[in-house]
Coordinates of C-alpha atoms and ligand atoms in Angstrom, one line a residue:
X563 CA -1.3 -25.5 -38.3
X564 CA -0.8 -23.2 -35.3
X565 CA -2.3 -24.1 -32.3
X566 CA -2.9 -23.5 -28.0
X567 CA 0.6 -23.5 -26.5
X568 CA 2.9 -23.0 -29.3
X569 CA 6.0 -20.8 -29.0
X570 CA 6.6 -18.7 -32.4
X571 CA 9.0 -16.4 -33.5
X572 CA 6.6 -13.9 -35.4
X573 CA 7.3 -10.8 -38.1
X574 CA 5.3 -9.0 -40.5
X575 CA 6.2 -8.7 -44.1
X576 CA 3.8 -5.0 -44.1
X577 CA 6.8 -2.1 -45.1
X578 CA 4.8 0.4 -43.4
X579 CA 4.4 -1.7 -40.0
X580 CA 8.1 -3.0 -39.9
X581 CA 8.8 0.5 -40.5
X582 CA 6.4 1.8 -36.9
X583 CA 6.8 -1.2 -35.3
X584 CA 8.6 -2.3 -32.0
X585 CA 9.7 -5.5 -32.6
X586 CA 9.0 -6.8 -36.4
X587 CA 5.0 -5.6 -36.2
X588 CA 3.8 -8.9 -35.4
X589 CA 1.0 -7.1 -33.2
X590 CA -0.1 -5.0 -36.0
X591 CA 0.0 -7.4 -38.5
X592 CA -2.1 -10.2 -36.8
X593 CA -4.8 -7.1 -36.1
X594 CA -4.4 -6.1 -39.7
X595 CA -5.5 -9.3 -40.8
X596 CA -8.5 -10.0 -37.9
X597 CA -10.2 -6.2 -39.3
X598 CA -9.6 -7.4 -42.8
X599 CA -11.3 -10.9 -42.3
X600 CA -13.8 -9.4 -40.0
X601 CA -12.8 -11.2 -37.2
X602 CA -13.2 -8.3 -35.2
X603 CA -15.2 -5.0 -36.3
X604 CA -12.7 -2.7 -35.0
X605 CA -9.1 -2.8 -33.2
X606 CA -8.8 -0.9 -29.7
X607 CA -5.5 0.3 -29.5
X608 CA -2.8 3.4 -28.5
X609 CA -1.2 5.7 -30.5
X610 CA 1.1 8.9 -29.8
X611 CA -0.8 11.8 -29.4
X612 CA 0.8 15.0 -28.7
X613 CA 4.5 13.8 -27.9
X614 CA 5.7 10.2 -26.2
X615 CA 4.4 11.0 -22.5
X616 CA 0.9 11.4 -24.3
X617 CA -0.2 7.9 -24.8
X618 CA -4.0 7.7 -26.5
X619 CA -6.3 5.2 -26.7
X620 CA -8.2 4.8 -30.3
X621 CA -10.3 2.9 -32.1
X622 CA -9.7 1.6 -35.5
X623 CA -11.9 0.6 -38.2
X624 CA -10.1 0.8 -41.3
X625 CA -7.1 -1.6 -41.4
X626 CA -4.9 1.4 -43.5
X627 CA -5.0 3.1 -40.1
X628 CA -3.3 0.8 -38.4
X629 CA 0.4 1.6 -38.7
X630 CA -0.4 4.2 -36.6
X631 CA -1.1 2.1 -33.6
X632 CA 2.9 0.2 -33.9
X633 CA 5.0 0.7 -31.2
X634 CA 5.8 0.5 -27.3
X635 CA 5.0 3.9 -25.8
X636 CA 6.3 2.8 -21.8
X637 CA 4.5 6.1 -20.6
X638 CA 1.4 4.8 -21.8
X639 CA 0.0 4.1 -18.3
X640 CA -3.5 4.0 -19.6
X641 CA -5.9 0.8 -19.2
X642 CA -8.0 -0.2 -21.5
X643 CA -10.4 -2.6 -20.3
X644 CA -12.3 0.5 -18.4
X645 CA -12.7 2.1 -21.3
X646 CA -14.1 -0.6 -23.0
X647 CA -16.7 -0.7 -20.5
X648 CA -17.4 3.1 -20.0
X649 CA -17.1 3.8 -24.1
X650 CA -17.5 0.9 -25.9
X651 CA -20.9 -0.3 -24.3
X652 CA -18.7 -3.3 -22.5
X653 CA -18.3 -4.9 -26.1
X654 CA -21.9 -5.8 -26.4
X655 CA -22.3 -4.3 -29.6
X656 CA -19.1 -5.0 -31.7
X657 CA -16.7 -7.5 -32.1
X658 CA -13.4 -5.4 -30.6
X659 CA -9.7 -6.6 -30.7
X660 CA -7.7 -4.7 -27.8
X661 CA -3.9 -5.0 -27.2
X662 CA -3.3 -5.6 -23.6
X663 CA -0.5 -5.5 -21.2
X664 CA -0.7 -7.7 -18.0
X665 CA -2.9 -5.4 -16.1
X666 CA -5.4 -4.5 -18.6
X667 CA -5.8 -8.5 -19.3
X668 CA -6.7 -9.1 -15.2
X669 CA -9.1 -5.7 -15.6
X670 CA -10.9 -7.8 -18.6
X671 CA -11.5 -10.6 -16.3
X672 CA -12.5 -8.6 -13.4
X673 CA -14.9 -6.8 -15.6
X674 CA -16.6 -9.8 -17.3
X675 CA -17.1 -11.9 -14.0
X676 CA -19.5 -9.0 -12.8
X677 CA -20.6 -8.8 -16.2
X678 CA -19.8 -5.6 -17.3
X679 CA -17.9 -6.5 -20.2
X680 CA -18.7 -9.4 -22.9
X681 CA -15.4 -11.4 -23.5
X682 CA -17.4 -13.5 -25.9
X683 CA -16.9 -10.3 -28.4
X684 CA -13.3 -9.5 -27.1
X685 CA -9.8 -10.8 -28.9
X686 CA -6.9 -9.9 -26.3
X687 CA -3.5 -9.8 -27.9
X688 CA -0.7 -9.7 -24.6
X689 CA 2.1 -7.7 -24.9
X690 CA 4.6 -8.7 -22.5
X691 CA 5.4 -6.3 -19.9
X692 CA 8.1 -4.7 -17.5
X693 CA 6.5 -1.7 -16.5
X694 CA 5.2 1.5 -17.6
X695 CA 6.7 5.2 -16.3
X696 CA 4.5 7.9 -15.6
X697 CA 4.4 10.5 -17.9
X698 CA 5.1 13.6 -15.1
X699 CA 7.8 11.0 -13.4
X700 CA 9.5 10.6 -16.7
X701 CA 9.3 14.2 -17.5
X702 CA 11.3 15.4 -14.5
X703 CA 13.6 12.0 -14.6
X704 CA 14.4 13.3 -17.6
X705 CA 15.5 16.5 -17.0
X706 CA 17.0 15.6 -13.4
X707 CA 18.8 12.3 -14.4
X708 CA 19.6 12.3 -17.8
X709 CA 19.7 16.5 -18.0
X710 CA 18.1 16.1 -21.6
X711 CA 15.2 18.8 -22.1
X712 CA 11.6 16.2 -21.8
X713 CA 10.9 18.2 -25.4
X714 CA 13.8 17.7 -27.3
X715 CA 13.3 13.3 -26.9
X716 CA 11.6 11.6 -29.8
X717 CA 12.3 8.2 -29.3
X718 CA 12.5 6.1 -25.7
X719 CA 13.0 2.2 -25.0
X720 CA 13.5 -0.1 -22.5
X721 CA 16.1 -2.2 -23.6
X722 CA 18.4 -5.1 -21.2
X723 CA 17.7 -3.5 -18.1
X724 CA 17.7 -0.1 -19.4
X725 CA 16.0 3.0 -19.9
X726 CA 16.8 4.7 -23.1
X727 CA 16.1 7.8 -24.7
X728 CA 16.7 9.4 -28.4
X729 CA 17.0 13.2 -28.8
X730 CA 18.3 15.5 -31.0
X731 CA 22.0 15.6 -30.3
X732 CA 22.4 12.2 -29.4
X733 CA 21.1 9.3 -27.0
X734 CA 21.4 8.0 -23.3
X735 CA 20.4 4.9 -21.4
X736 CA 20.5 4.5 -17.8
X737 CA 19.3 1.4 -15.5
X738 CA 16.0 1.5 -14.3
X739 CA 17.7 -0.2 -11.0
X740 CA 19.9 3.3 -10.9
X741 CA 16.9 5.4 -11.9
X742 CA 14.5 3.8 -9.3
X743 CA 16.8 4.0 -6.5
X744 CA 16.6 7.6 -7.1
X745 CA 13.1 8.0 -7.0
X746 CA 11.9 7.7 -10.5
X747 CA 11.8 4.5 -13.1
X748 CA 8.8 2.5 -13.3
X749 CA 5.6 3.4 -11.5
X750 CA 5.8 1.6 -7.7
X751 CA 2.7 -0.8 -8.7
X752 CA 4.4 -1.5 -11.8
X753 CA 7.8 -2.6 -9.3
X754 CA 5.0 -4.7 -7.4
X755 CA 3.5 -6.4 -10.5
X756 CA 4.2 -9.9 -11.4
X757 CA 1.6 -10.3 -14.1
X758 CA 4.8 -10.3 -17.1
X759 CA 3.3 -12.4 -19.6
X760 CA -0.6 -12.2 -19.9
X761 CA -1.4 -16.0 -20.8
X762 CA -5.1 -14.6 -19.9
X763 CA -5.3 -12.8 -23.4
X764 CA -5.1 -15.1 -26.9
X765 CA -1.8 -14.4 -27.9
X766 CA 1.3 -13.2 -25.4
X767 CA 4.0 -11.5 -27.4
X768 CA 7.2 -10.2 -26.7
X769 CA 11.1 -9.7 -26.7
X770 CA 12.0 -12.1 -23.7
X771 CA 13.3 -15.1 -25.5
X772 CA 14.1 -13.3 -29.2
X773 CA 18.2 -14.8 -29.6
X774 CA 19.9 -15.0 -32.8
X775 CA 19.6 -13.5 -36.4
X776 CA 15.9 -12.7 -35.3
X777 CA 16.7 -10.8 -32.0
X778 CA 15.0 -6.7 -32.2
X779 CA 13.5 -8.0 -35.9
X780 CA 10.5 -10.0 -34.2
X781 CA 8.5 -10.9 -31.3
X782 CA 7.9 -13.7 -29.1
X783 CA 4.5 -15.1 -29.2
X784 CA 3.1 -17.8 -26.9
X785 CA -0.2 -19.1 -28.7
X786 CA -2.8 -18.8 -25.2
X787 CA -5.9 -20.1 -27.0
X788 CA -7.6 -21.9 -30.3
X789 CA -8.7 -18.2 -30.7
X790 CA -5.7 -16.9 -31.2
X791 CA -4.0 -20.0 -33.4
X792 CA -7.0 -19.3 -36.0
X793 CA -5.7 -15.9 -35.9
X794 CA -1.6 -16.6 -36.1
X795 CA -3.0 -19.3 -38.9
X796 CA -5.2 -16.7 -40.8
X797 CA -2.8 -13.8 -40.9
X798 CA 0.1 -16.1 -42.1
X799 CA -2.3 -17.3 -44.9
X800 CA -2.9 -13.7 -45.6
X801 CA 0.4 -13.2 -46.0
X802 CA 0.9 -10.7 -43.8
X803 CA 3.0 -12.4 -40.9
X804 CA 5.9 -15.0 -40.9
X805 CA 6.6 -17.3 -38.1
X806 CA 9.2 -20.1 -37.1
X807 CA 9.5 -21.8 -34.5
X808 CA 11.0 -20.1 -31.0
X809 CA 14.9 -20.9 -30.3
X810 CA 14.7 -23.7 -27.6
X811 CA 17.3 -21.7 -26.1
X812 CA 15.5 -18.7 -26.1
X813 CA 12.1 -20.3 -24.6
X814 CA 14.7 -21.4 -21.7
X815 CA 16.1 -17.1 -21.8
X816 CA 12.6 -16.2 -21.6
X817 CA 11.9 -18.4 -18.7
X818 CA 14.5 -17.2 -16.4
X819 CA 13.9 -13.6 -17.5
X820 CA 10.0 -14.1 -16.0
X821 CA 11.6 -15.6 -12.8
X822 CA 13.6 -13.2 -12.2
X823 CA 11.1 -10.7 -12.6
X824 CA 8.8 -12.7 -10.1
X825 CA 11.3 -12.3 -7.8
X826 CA 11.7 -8.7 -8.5
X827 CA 8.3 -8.2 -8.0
X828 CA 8.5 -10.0 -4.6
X829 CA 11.3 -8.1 -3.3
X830 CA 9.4 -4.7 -4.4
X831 CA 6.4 -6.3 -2.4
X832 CA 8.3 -6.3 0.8
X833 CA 9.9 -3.3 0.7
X834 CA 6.8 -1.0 -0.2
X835 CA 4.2 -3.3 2.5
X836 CA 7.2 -3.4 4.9
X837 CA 7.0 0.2 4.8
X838 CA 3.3 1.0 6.0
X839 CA 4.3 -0.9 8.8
X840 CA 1.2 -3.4 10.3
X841 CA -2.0 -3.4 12.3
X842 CA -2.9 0.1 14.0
X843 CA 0.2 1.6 12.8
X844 CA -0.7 0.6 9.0
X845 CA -4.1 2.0 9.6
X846 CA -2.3 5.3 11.2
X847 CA -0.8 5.7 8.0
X848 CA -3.2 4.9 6.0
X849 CA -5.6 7.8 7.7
X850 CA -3.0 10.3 7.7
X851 CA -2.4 9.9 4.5
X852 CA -5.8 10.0 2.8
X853 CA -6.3 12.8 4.8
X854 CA -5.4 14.6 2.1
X855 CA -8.3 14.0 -0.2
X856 CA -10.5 16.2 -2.1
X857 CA -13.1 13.5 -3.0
X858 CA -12.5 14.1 -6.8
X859 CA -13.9 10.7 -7.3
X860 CA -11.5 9.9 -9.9
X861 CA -10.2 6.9 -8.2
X862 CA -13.5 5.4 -8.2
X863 CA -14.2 6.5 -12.4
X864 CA -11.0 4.9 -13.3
X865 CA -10.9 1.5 -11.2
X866 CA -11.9 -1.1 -12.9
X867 CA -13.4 -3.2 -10.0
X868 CA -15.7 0.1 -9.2
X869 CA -18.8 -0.2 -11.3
X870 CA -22.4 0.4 -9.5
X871 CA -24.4 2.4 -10.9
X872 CA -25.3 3.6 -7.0
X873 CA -21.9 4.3 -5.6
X874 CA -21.8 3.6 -1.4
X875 CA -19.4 6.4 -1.4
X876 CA -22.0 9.1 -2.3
X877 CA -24.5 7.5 0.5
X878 CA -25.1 10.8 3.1
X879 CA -25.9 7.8 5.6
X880 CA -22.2 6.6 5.3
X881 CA -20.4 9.4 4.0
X882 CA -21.4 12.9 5.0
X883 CA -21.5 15.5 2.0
X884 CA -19.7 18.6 1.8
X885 CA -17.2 17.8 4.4
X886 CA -13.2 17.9 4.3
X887 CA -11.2 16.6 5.6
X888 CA -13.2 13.4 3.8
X889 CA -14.9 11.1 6.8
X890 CA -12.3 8.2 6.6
X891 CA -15.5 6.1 5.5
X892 CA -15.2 7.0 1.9
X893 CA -11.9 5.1 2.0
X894 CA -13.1 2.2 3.7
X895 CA -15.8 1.5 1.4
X896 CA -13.4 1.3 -0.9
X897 CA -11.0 -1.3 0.5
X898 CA -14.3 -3.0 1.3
X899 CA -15.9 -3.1 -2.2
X900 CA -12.3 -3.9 -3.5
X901 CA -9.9 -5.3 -1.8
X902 CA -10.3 -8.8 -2.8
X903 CA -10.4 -7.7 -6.5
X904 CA -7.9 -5.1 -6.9
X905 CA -5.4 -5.9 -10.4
X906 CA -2.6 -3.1 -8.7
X907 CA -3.3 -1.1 -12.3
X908 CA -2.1 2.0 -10.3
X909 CA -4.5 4.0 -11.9
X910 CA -6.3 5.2 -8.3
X911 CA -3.1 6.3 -7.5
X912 CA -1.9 8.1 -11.1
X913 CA -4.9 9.8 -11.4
X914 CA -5.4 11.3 -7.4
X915 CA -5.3 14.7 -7.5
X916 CA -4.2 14.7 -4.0
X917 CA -0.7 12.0 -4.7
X918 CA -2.5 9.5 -2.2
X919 CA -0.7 6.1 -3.0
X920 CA -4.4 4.2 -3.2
X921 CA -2.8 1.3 -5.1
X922 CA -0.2 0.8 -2.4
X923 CA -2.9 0.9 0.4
X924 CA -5.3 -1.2 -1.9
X925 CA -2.7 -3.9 -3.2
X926 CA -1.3 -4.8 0.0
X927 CA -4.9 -5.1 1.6
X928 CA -5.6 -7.5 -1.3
X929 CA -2.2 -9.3 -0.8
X930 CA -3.4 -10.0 3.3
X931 CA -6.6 -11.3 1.8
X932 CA -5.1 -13.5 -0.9
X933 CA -2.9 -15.0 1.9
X934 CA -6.1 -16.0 3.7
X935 CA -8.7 -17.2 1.1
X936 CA -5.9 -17.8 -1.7
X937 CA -8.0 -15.6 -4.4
X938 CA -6.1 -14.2 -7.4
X939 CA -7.8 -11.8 -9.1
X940 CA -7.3 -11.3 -13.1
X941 CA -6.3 -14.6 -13.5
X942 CA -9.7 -16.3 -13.8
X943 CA -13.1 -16.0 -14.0
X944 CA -13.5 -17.1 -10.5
X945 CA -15.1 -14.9 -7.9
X946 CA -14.0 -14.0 -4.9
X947 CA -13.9 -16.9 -2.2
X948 CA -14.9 -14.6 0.6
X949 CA -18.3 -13.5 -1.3
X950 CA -21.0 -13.7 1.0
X951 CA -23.3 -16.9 0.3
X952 CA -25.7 -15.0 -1.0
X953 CA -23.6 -12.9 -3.7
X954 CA -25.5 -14.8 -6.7
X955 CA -28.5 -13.3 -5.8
X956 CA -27.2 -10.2 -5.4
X957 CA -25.2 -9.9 -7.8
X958 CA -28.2 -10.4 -10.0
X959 CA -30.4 -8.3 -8.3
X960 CA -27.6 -5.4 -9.1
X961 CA -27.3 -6.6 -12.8
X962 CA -31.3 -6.3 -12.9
X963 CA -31.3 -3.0 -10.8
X964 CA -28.0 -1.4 -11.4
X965 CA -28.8 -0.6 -8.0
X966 CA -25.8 -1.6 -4.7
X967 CA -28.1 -0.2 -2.0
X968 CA -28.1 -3.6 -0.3
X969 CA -29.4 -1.7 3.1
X970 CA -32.4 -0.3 1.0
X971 CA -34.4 -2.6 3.1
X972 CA -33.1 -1.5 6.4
X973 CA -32.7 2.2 5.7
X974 CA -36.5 2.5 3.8
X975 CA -38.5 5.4 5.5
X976 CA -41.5 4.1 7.8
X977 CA -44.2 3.9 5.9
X978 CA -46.9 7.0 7.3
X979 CA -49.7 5.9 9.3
Ligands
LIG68 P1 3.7 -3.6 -32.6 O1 3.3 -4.1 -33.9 O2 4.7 -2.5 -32.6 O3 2.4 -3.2 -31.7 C1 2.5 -2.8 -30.4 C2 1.1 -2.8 -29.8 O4 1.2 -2.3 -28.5 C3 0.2 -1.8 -30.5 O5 -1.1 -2.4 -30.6 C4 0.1 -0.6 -29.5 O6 -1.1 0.1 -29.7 C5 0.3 -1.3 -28.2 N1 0.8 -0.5 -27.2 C6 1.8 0.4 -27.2 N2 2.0 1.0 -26.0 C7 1.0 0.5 -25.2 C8 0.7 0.7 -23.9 N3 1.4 1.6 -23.1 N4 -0.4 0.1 -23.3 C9 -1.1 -0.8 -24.1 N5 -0.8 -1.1 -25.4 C10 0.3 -0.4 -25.9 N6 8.1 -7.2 -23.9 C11 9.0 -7.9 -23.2 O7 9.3 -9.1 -23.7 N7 9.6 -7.5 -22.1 C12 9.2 -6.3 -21.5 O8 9.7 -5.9 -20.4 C13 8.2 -5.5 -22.2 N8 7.8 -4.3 -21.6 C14 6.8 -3.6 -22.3 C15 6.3 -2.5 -21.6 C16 5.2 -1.8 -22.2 C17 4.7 -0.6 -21.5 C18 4.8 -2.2 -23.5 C19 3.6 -1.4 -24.2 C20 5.3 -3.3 -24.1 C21 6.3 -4.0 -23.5 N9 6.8 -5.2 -24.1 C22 7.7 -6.0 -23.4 C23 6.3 -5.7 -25.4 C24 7.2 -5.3 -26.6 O9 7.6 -4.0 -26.4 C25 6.3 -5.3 -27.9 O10 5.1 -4.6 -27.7 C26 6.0 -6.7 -28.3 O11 7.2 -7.4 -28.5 C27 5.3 -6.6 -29.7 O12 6.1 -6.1 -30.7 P2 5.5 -5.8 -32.1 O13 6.5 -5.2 -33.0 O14 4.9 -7.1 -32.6 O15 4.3 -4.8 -31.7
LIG69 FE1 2.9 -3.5 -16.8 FE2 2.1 -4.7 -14.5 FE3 2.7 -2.0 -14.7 FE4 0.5 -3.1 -15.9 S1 0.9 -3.0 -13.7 S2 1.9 -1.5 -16.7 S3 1.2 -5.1 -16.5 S4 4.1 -3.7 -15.0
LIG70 FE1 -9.5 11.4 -3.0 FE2 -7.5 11.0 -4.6 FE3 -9.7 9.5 -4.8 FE4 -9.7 12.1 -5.5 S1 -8.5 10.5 -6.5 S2 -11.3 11.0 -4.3 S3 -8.3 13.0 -4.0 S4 -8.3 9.5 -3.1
LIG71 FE1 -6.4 -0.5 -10.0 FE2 -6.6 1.0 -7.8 FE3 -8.7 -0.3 -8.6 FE4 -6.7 -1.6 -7.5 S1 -8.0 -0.1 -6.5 S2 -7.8 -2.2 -9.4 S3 -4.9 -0.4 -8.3 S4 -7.7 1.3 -9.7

């Protein structure tokens, strides 16, 4: 019997998996199993669309579908738990199993403790994770670093350190230390991150720790919950996926490979904070720089701490319409609203029309703020400490109202003699 905490060395016995898989198809296997048992009504996953910088999300119902879904696409920069929200009705209405990587897991929490997701309905399988590239980065990385036409690749992997592609005439890897000293490798909140192994979902899972006749032929999987032993437990029964027991050798690999990711992470920190400098000259920068914007309001649709129905931002009283440059205010409602919550997903920042780095301002405001009230977001379901005393009640006025004009009563027209 499989159960919480358990450290497994996990492969599928499915031909057609193995055959799409990463790293032995344990992913896809224990999904094949949860649609065929009806543990879950359908899988949320991501699939190649049109080439390997094209990551899509998609939703499967019919476990022969599946296969599709196998395998790492690192320019899949995407986050799911968003689209869960905005598409999927927040999971109210089915039963969804969703592969996550560390950022998508804290989005899920930050989602549900404002109740705009239903975890009760979610199954969260981790993947482990060392960053994603950008698809336009990795495009001209291509090209400039590895002088390999972006079209001609049809396979890419990070392996020990390593950025490798496959393409017709041969294959290449370079170091992602080499490739980011250059300017391109991972994107910079994926440097900052140090969420590697999402213990938040039911199941973690990946390479770290794999030594030995297994090593590139299955995955690591930490067991995070009962939820996701009953799952291991079912789709072994079902004869679909084959465990033994992790290498106590490779537990201790996978260990220091976290740490020293940690500290990666931390050294990433201090260089890109260091950099915007502090007080009035961070702010300096931080003006200058979002001078730029067009207020596209994508930053806002794809974060997935920004949810009211009412958004400040489009407030005449705060911001004024029409204008550009954008009053600095539409910013500042931002790190206002968010700061305390933001998961550094980068997406504010992939997605800016204008190349603003809105993570980078946003993360290291949320880094000041978790120095002083200790609050890390995506990591539980607690909210944030600094909340006003009064948040309950708000908070369930806006679930009730879907409304976040919380000056409503000040602002309200006087009534006409
Ligand atoms: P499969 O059966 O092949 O299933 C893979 C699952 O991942 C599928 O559900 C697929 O839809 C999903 N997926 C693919 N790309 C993405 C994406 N971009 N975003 C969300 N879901 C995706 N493991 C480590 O130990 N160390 C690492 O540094 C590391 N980095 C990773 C970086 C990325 C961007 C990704 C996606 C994965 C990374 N992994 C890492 C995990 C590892 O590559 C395998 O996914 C894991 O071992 C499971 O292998 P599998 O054969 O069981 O998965
Ligand atoms: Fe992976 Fe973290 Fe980047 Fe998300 S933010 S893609 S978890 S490295
Ligand atoms: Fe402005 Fe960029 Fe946000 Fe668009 S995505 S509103 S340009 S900061
Ligand atoms: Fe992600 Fe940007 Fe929102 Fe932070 S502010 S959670 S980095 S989208």
């Amino acid at each position: 019997m499989t159960k919480k905490g358990d450290m497994l060395y996990a492969w599928t016995s499915d031909a057609e998996i193995q055959k799409k898989a990463e790293l032995g198809g344990a992913v896809t296997a224990i999904w094949k199993y949860a649609l065929e048992s009806k543990a879950v009504d359908a899988v949320f996953a991501v699939t190649k669309g049109v080439d390997l910088y094209d990551a899509v999300p998609v939703l499967i119902r019919d476990p022969k579908d599946l296969a599709k879904t196998a395998g790492s696409l690192h320019c899949g920069t995407l986050l799911m738990a968003k689209l869960v929200k905005k598409f999927l009705d927040g999971a109210n209405n089915m039963k969804i199993g969703v592969t996550v990587k560390g950022c998508d897991a804290m989005a899920f929490l930050e989602l549900a403790k404002r109740k705009q997701i239903n975890l009760d309905n979610i199954v969260m399988i981790g993947v482990n994770c060392g960053g994603s590239v950008s698809p336009v980065v990795a495009r001209k990385m291509i090209k400039e670093k590895y002088d390999v036409d972006p079209e001609k690749v049809h396979k890419e992997e990070i392996d020990k350190g390593q950025f490798i592609i496959e393409y017709e005439g041969g294959h290449k890897g370079i170091s992602v230390d080499e490739l980011e000293e250059a300017g391109f490798g991972r994107r910079s909140n994926c440097r900052r991150c140090k969420m590697k192994i999402p213990r938040q979902a039911d199941l973690a899972c990946g390479n770290w720790g794999v030594i030995g006749p297994k090593a590139g032929k299955a995955t690591f999987v930490e067991v995070c919950s009962e939820k996701g032993a009953k799952l291991v437990d079912g789709a072994i029964k079902s004869g679909v996926l084959a465990t033994e027991a992790a290498n106590p050798k490779g537990l201790e690999i996978r260990g220091k490979v976290e740490g020293a990711m940690f500290k990666l992470g931390d050294k990433w920190r201090k260089h890109d904070f260091e950099a915007l400098g502090e007080g009035k000259e961070r702010l300096k920068k931080i003006m200058s720089e979002t001078a730029r914007c067009i207020k596209c309001y994508q930053c806002i649709d794809v974060c997935p701490i920004c949810y009211c129905v009412d958004c400040t931002t489009r407030n005449p009283a705060y911001v004024p319409p029409g204008e550009l440059p954008v009053n600095f205010m539409f910013h500042l409602i931002r790190y206002a609203h968010i700061a305390d919550s933001c998961v550094n997903c980068g997406q504010c920042e992939e997605v800016c029309a204008a190349e603003i780095p809105n993570a980078l301002f946003m993360h290291a405001q949320q880094q000041e703020l978790e120095k002083m009230f200790g609050h890390v977001p995506g990591t539980t379901m607690e909210l944030p400490l600094m909340a006003y005393v009064e948040e309950k009640e708000e908070r369930l006025r806006l679930h009730n109202t879907g409304s976040d004009m919380i000056y409503e009563n000040v602002f309200k027209p006087v009534p006409k003699k």
